[in-house]
Each structure stands twice: as C-alpha cells, then as structure tokens.
mmCIF file of C-alpha atoms in Angstrom:
data_model
loop_
_atom_site.group_PDB
_atom_site.id
_atom_site.type_symbol
_atom_site.label_atom_id
_atom_site.label_comp_id
_atom_site.label_asym_id
_atom_site.label_seq_id
_atom_site.Cartn_x
_atom_site.Cartn_y
_atom_site.Cartn_z
ATOM 1 C CA UNK A 25 1.419 18.067 -15.552
ATOM 2 C CA UNK A 26 4.661 15.892 -15.570
ATOM 3 C CA UNK A 27 6.232 18.064 -13.007
ATOM 4 C CA UNK A 28 3.388 17.493 -10.764
ATOM 5 C CA UNK A 29 3.438 13.756 -11.226
ATOM 6 C CA UNK A 30 7.179 13.923 -10.542
ATOM 7 C CA UNK A 31 7.300 16.051 -7.250
ATOM 8 C CA UNK A 32 4.040 14.091 -6.116
ATOM 9 C CA UNK A 33 5.960 10.875 -6.702
ATOM 10 C CA UNK A 34 8.929 11.880 -4.441
ATOM 11 C CA UNK A 35 7.009 13.672 -1.672
ATOM 12 C CA UNK A 36 4.307 10.940 -1.464
ATOM 13 C CA UNK A 37 7.144 8.036 -1.660
ATOM 14 C CA UNK A 38 9.355 9.830 0.868
ATOM 15 C CA UNK A 39 6.535 10.284 3.208
ATOM 16 C CA UNK A 40 5.163 6.800 3.145
ATOM 17 C CA UNK A 41 8.486 5.173 3.169
ATOM 18 C CA UNK A 42 9.656 7.266 6.244
ATOM 19 C CA UNK A 43 6.327 6.485 7.996
ATOM 20 C CA UNK A 44 6.710 2.573 7.222
ATOM 21 C CA UNK A 45 10.140 2.609 8.614
ATOM 22 C CA UNK A 46 8.977 4.343 11.975
ATOM 23 C CA UNK A 47 6.104 1.546 12.144
ATOM 24 C CA UNK A 48 8.588 -1.109 12.004
ATOM 25 C CA UNK A 49 11.013 0.496 14.431
ATOM 26 C CA UNK A 50 8.001 0.836 16.553
ATOM 27 C CA UNK A 51 7.032 -2.689 16.436
ATOM 28 C CA UNK A 52 10.614 -3.935 16.885
ATOM 29 C CA UNK A 53 10.727 -1.660 20.019
ATOM 30 C CA UNK A 54 7.297 -2.865 21.524
ATOM 31 C CA UNK A 55 8.620 -6.693 20.945
ATOM 32 C CA UNK A 56 11.924 -5.822 22.827
ATOM 33 C CA UNK A 57 9.589 -4.224 25.662
ATOM 34 C CA UNK A 58 7.480 -7.158 25.658
ATOM 35 C CA UNK A 59 10.279 -9.546 26.197
ATOM 36 C CA UNK A 60 11.818 -7.364 28.736
ATOM 37 C CA UNK A 61 8.744 -6.766 30.743
ATOM 38 C CA UNK A 62 7.861 -10.484 30.469
ATOM 39 C CA UNK A 63 11.003 -12.174 31.518
ATOM 40 C CA UNK A 64 12.462 -9.771 33.729
ATOM 41 C CA UNK A 65 9.978 -7.935 35.316
ATOM 42 C CA UNK A 66 7.725 -11.267 35.549
ATOM 43 C CA UNK A 67 4.387 -9.506 34.007
ATOM 44 C CA UNK A 68 2.537 -9.934 30.936
ATOM 45 C CA UNK A 69 0.340 -7.396 28.726
ATOM 46 C CA UNK A 70 -1.567 -9.207 26.354
ATOM 47 C CA UNK A 71 -2.453 -6.303 23.706
ATOM 48 C CA UNK A 72 0.712 -6.183 22.197
ATOM 49 C CA UNK A 73 -0.342 -8.771 19.682
ATOM 50 C CA UNK A 74 -3.051 -6.553 18.424
ATOM 51 C CA UNK A 75 -0.835 -3.509 17.983
ATOM 52 C CA UNK A 76 1.823 -5.386 16.248
ATOM 53 C CA UNK A 77 -1.013 -7.125 13.701
ATOM 54 C CA UNK A 78 -2.458 -3.668 13.256
ATOM 55 C CA UNK A 79 1.176 -2.073 12.433
ATOM 56 C CA UNK A 80 2.156 -4.795 9.972
ATOM 57 C CA UNK A 81 -1.076 -4.140 8.298
ATOM 58 C CA UNK A 82 -0.397 -0.361 8.227
ATOM 59 C CA UNK A 83 3.045 -0.654 7.282
ATOM 60 C CA UNK A 84 2.113 -2.815 4.132
ATOM 61 C CA UNK A 85 -0.618 -0.490 3.400
ATOM 62 C CA UNK A 86 1.521 2.510 3.179
ATOM 63 C CA UNK A 87 4.260 0.897 1.200
ATOM 64 C CA UNK A 88 2.307 -0.919 -1.577
ATOM 65 C CA UNK A 89 0.993 2.174 -3.502
ATOM 66 C CA UNK A 90 4.440 4.127 -3.474
ATOM 67 C CA UNK A 91 6.009 1.027 -4.917
ATOM 68 C CA UNK A 92 3.499 0.830 -7.866
ATOM 69 C CA UNK A 93 4.360 4.787 -8.520
ATOM 70 C CA UNK A 94 7.907 4.284 -8.505
ATOM 71 C CA UNK A 95 7.693 1.209 -10.326
ATOM 72 C CA UNK A 96 9.397 -0.582 -7.633
ATOM 73 C CA UNK A 97 7.944 -3.428 -8.108
ATOM 74 C CA UNK A 98 9.560 -6.691 -9.860
ATOM 75 C CA UNK A 99 9.126 -6.480 -13.587
ATOM 76 C CA UNK A 100 9.679 -9.032 -16.348
ATOM 77 C CA UNK A 101 10.574 -7.841 -19.639
ATOM 78 C CA UNK A 102 10.862 -10.976 -21.326
ATOM 79 C CA UNK A 103 7.965 -10.449 -23.266
ATOM 80 C CA UNK A 104 7.935 -6.563 -23.663
ATOM 81 C CA UNK A 105 11.841 -6.656 -24.472
ATOM 82 C CA UNK A 106 10.889 -8.161 -27.946
ATOM 83 C CA UNK A 107 7.871 -5.996 -28.843
ATOM 84 C CA UNK A 108 7.947 -2.681 -30.874
ATOM 85 C CA UNK A 109 8.017 0.525 -28.755
ATOM 86 C CA UNK A 110 4.193 0.923 -29.729
ATOM 87 C CA UNK A 111 3.184 -2.485 -28.518
ATOM 88 C CA UNK A 112 4.947 -2.060 -25.210
ATOM 89 C CA UNK A 113 3.280 1.000 -24.717
ATOM 90 C CA UNK A 114 -0.021 -0.381 -25.531
ATOM 91 C CA UNK A 115 0.483 -3.518 -23.408
ATOM 92 C CA UNK A 116 1.514 -1.295 -20.488
ATOM 93 C CA UNK A 117 -1.684 1.034 -20.965
ATOM 94 C CA UNK A 118 -3.724 -2.341 -20.793
ATOM 95 C CA UNK A 119 -1.941 -3.700 -17.747
ATOM 96 C CA UNK A 120 -2.538 -0.331 -15.980
ATOM 97 C CA UNK A 121 -5.831 -0.216 -16.908
ATOM 98 C CA UNK A 122 -6.755 -3.819 -15.390
ATOM 99 C CA UNK A 123 -4.556 -2.829 -12.354
ATOM 100 C CA UNK A 124 -6.847 -0.062 -11.985
ATOM 101 C CA UNK A 125 -9.985 -2.119 -12.205
ATOM 102 C CA UNK A 126 -8.730 -4.560 -9.883
ATOM 103 C CA UNK A 127 -7.547 -1.898 -7.469
ATOM 104 C CA UNK A 128 -11.120 -0.331 -7.620
ATOM 105 C CA UNK A 129 -12.774 -3.539 -6.758
ATOM 106 C CA UNK A 130 -10.356 -4.005 -3.960
ATOM 107 C CA UNK A 131 -11.417 -0.757 -2.526
ATOM 108 C CA UNK A 132 -15.033 -1.555 -3.159
ATOM 109 C CA UNK A 133 -14.853 -5.058 -1.239
ATOM 110 C CA UNK A 134 -13.085 -3.080 1.499
ATOM 111 C CA UNK A 135 -16.073 -0.837 2.195
ATOM 112 C CA UNK A 136 -18.420 -3.619 1.912
ATOM 113 C CA UNK A 137 -16.089 -5.666 4.336
ATOM 114 C CA UNK A 138 -16.282 -2.474 6.792
ATOM 115 C CA UNK A 139 -20.002 -2.202 6.589
ATOM 116 C CA UNK A 140 -20.481 -6.021 6.852
ATOM 117 C CA UNK A 141 -18.167 -6.245 10.212
ATOM 118 C CA UNK A 142 -18.838 -3.063 11.912
ATOM 119 C CA UNK A 143 -19.778 -3.280 15.379
ATOM 120 C CA UNK A 144 -19.958 -7.371 15.667
ATOM 121 C CA UNK A 145 -16.558 -7.519 17.430
ATOM 122 C CA UNK A 146 -13.916 -5.803 19.367
ATOM 123 C CA UNK A 147 -10.213 -6.569 19.885
ATOM 124 C CA UNK A 148 -8.461 -6.816 23.316
ATOM 125 C CA UNK A 149 -7.592 -2.848 22.917
ATOM 126 C CA UNK A 150 -11.576 -2.226 22.451
ATOM 127 C CA UNK A 151 -11.414 -0.950 18.920
ATOM 128 C CA UNK A 152 -13.585 -2.327 16.184
ATOM 129 C CA UNK A 153 -12.439 -5.440 14.385
ATOM 130 C CA UNK A 154 -13.716 -3.839 11.021
ATOM 131 C CA UNK A 155 -10.997 -1.482 11.426
ATOM 132 C CA UNK A 156 -8.590 -4.049 9.560
ATOM 133 C CA UNK A 157 -10.603 -3.742 6.546
ATOM 134 C CA UNK A 158 -9.985 -0.025 6.177
ATOM 135 C CA UNK A 159 -6.427 -0.679 5.072
ATOM 136 C CA UNK A 160 -8.007 -2.688 2.268
ATOM 137 C CA UNK A 161 -10.095 0.421 1.367
ATOM 138 C CA UNK A 162 -6.665 2.649 1.618
ATOM 139 C CA UNK A 163 -4.596 0.674 -0.639
ATOM 140 C CA UNK A 164 -7.350 0.102 -3.402
ATOM 141 C CA UNK A 165 -8.102 3.736 -3.242
ATOM 142 C CA UNK A 166 -4.438 4.791 -3.074
ATOM 143 C CA UNK A 167 -3.691 2.297 -5.709
ATOM 144 C CA UNK A 168 -6.143 3.850 -7.991
ATOM 145 C CA UNK A 169 -4.541 7.111 -7.614
ATOM 146 C CA UNK A 170 -1.101 6.100 -8.160
ATOM 147 C CA UNK A 171 -2.229 3.895 -11.049
ATOM 148 C CA UNK A 172 -3.947 6.822 -12.880
ATOM 149 C CA UNK A 173 -0.881 8.990 -12.313
ATOM 150 C CA UNK A 174 1.474 6.562 -13.865
ATOM 151 C CA UNK A 175 -0.768 5.941 -16.418
ATOM 152 C CA UNK A 176 -1.179 9.728 -17.407
ATOM 153 C CA UNK A 177 2.517 9.931 -16.981
ATOM 154 C CA UNK A 178 3.078 7.042 -19.329
ATOM 155 C CA UNK A 179 0.905 8.776 -21.969
ATOM 156 C CA UNK A 180 2.241 12.074 -21.649
ATOM 157 C CA UNK A 181 6.040 10.853 -21.906
ATOM 158 C CA UNK A 182 4.861 8.417 -25.074
ATOM 159 C CA UNK A 183 3.575 11.671 -26.972
ATOM 160 C CA UNK A 184 6.534 14.002 -26.015
ATOM 161 C CA UNK A 185 8.683 11.502 -27.580
ATOM 162 C CA UNK A 186 6.867 10.615 -30.391
#
C-alpha cells in the first residue's frame, strides 16, 4: 500500500505541477499577445480577462491537492516538536480528519453553488458562469483523496516503526 501511495504521489504531483506551469506560461503569452495586439495593431479583444481568471482558478485548483499530499504547505512544529511521538501522531491524525471533513464540506458547497448558478449567467465567451464553482468541487474532492492517502500512509508508517 505504501508503494502505491508513493507512486501515486510522484505521478499525480508531477502531472499537476507540469499542468499548472503550462497554464501560467499560457496566461503570460496571452497577456503579451493582448498587449501587442492592443498597442501595436490598435485592436482590442475583450475575452482575455475571462480566460485569465479561468486559468488562474485552474492553476490554483490543480496545485493545492498535490501540495497537501507532499506536505509542501507551511507547517509549524513549535508545539509538535515538544510532544511525544504518540501525541504528535494522534494530533496529526486529528488534524487530517478535521481537514478531510472541511474538504468534504467544500466539495459539497461547490456542488450546491453549481446547482444554484447553472444557467443564470454566461460570460463573454458564452460559457456558463457556474463552471467557476466546479473548481471548488475539484479541490474539495481531490483534497479528500489526498488527505485519505496521507492519513493511510501516516498510520501505516507509524505501525511499521512501532
């Protein structure tokens, strides 16, 4: 099981980071093209703001779950450094369970938001504005998956070391 989690972590994180980097490069190129097109050619296209906002949301949604899986977020060990190994382990499990509940609530809230907003407004590009809330659902679901994998990994490693 630990091998599966390790392989999943490497592949999922690498694909997510490459996709996020490609989105950022795309946004940068789009901005340069918009500047060139506006000031050199004298024409304006108004849809680039929608694309940039959608792209930023996508890049964030793609990057947050792998950061949790890699423990790449900022951690404070001021309290946990003074705890016993068992207390630190129990505190970590409690934090991950609370985080799982919050992520599940976020996914549910995203589903509710999509259902409430679907079909009410469209963007300049003609897509439904409720699509923005799909990223909340994606982040919530993928955080639930990565937190569960992290929790399983933590428990298995603790029992293996004990």
